[in-house]
Amino acid sequence: MLIRKAPDIRPSEITPERVFRDRRRLLKAAGFIGASALLAEARAADTIPANHRRLANVKKVPAPAGLTPNTFEEVTGYNNFYEFGTDKSDPAANSGKFRPKPWKVAIEGEAEVTGSFDFDALVSPHQLEERIYRFRCVEAWSMVIPWVGIPLGDVLKRFKPSSKAKYVAFETVMRPEEMPGQRYPILDWPYVEGLTIAEAMHPLTLLVTGVYGVELPAQNGAPLRLMVPWKYGFKSIKSIVRIRFTEQQPPTSWNLAAPDEYGFYANVNPKVDHPRWSQASERVVSSGLGSLLASRVPTQPFNGYAAQVASLYTGLDLARNF
Ligand SMILES: Nc1nc2c(c(=O)[nH]1)N[C@H]1C(S)=C(S)[C@@H](COP(=O)(O)O)O[C@H]1N2
Ligand SMILES: [Mo]
């Protein structure tokens, strides 16, 4: 039964923000709100080091109720970017030499407009938006992250893809001098990923240039990366230098490395386990004091974005097309 009973509907879904906050203050005073929720709010507000450049003129898109961002420290200090090493602390530790400017992106393939474009030429015609997304790694941990970017589709439309453009392929920069992980055959470099054209054009799919209101740090994929919130994290390719419209499904790095474990679609699916672990639940990443209260929560189909994206896959067997 999928009908929600009244107690399942969060008060924040039906109450205006200010009223909701005032009510929370009263509940807090009365001891009704647990320490974990209060801690999470305090942690999310922690300060961002001054060496990060603020992005101007960012439109804030209100987040759905119940999404409390992880801290800047967690978002930038615990992540995967194998070009800088395979430990979760490696991207922050080993990306100091990386230079995200100047930056060019090659646009190729089945489109009317192709060529090499400067970062600014790609980004500056668009309004930057902040969107708070839940983000789920295939390794069964998750975070909530305030991304800054542009819907990818708005950028791609400017190149006028042809009717042969069924997929979009993406490629990460190849710079072993700046990316020490690329000196080892961990993956078949450069990292590549792909989306169907419908996935690439979907309004939830972001071309990300920043996080927490500042320019994207190197370890998070500077200066330009994808964010596809209903797919496992590895689909969201970082430091993109090539975008190609293709007729055939493009190869993807993790599928090439382990085809039984990682498919092309990689939609978050609690019912399809990874061959070596369950995908039914996830660990909510937190650090410091918060880790005492770290929680495991059930994973939601399409990472909670089913209402917006499930229709992209009607008729597709998602157990086979994992
Ligand atoms: N080029 C490149 N992109 C990448 C990766 C990578 O190793 N190289 N790791 C992926 C994986 S597995 C995850 S979970 C996310 C992590 O992104 P985050 O820094 O936003 O947490 O980046 C994805 N994009
Ligand atoms: Mo991941």
CSV table of C-alpha atoms in Angstrom, one decimal, residues 105-108 110-113 122 126 150-162 165 167-170 195-202 205 207 226 242-245:
chain,number,residue,atom,x,y,z
A,105,VAL,CA,35.6,22.1,-23.5
A,106,ALA,CA,35.4,20.4,-26.9
A,107,ILE,CA,31.8,20.0,-28.2
A,108,GLU,CA,31.7,17.3,-30.8
A,110,GLU,CA,25.8,15.0,-33.8
A,111,ALA,CA,25.1,18.7,-33.5
A,112,GLU,CA,24.9,21.8,-35.7
A,113,VAL,CA,27.3,23.8,-33.6
A,122,LEU,CA,29.8,28.0,-21.8
A,126,HIS,CA,23.2,31.3,-18.0
A,150,ILE,CA,23.1,25.3,-14.6
A,151,PRO,CA,20.7,22.7,-16.0
A,152,LEU,CA,22.8,20.8,-18.5
A,153,GLY,CA,20.0,20.8,-21.0
A,154,ASP,CA,20.0,24.6,-21.2
A,155,VAL,CA,23.7,24.5,-22.2
A,156,LEU,CA,23.4,21.6,-24.6
A,157,LYS,CA,20.5,23.1,-26.5
A,158,ARG,CA,22.7,26.0,-27.7
A,159,PHE,CA,24.6,23.4,-29.8
A,160,LYS,CA,21.5,22.2,-31.6
A,161,PRO,CA,21.9,18.5,-31.3
A,162,SER,CA,20.6,16.6,-34.4
A,165,ALA,CA,22.0,12.5,-31.0
A,167,TYR,CA,23.4,9.9,-26.2
A,168,VAL,CA,25.8,12.3,-24.7
A,169,ALA,CA,29.4,11.2,-23.9
A,170,PHE,CA,31.6,13.0,-21.4
A,195,LEU,CA,23.8,9.7,-20.5
A,196,THR,CA,20.9,9.2,-22.8
A,197,ILE,CA,19.9,12.5,-24.5
A,198,ALA,CA,16.7,12.4,-22.4
A,199,GLU,CA,18.7,12.1,-19.2
A,200,ALA,CA,21.1,14.8,-20.2
A,201,MET,CA,18.1,17.2,-21.1
A,202,HIS,CA,16.2,16.5,-17.9
A,205,THR,CA,20.6,17.2,-14.4
A,207,LEU,CA,26.3,21.2,-15.0
A,226,LEU,CA,28.0,16.7,-13.8
A,242,ARG,CA,34.9,16.9,-23.9
A,243,ILE,CA,31.2,16.5,-24.6
A,244,ARG,CA,30.1,14.5,-27.6
A,245,PHE,CA,26.6,13.9,-29.0
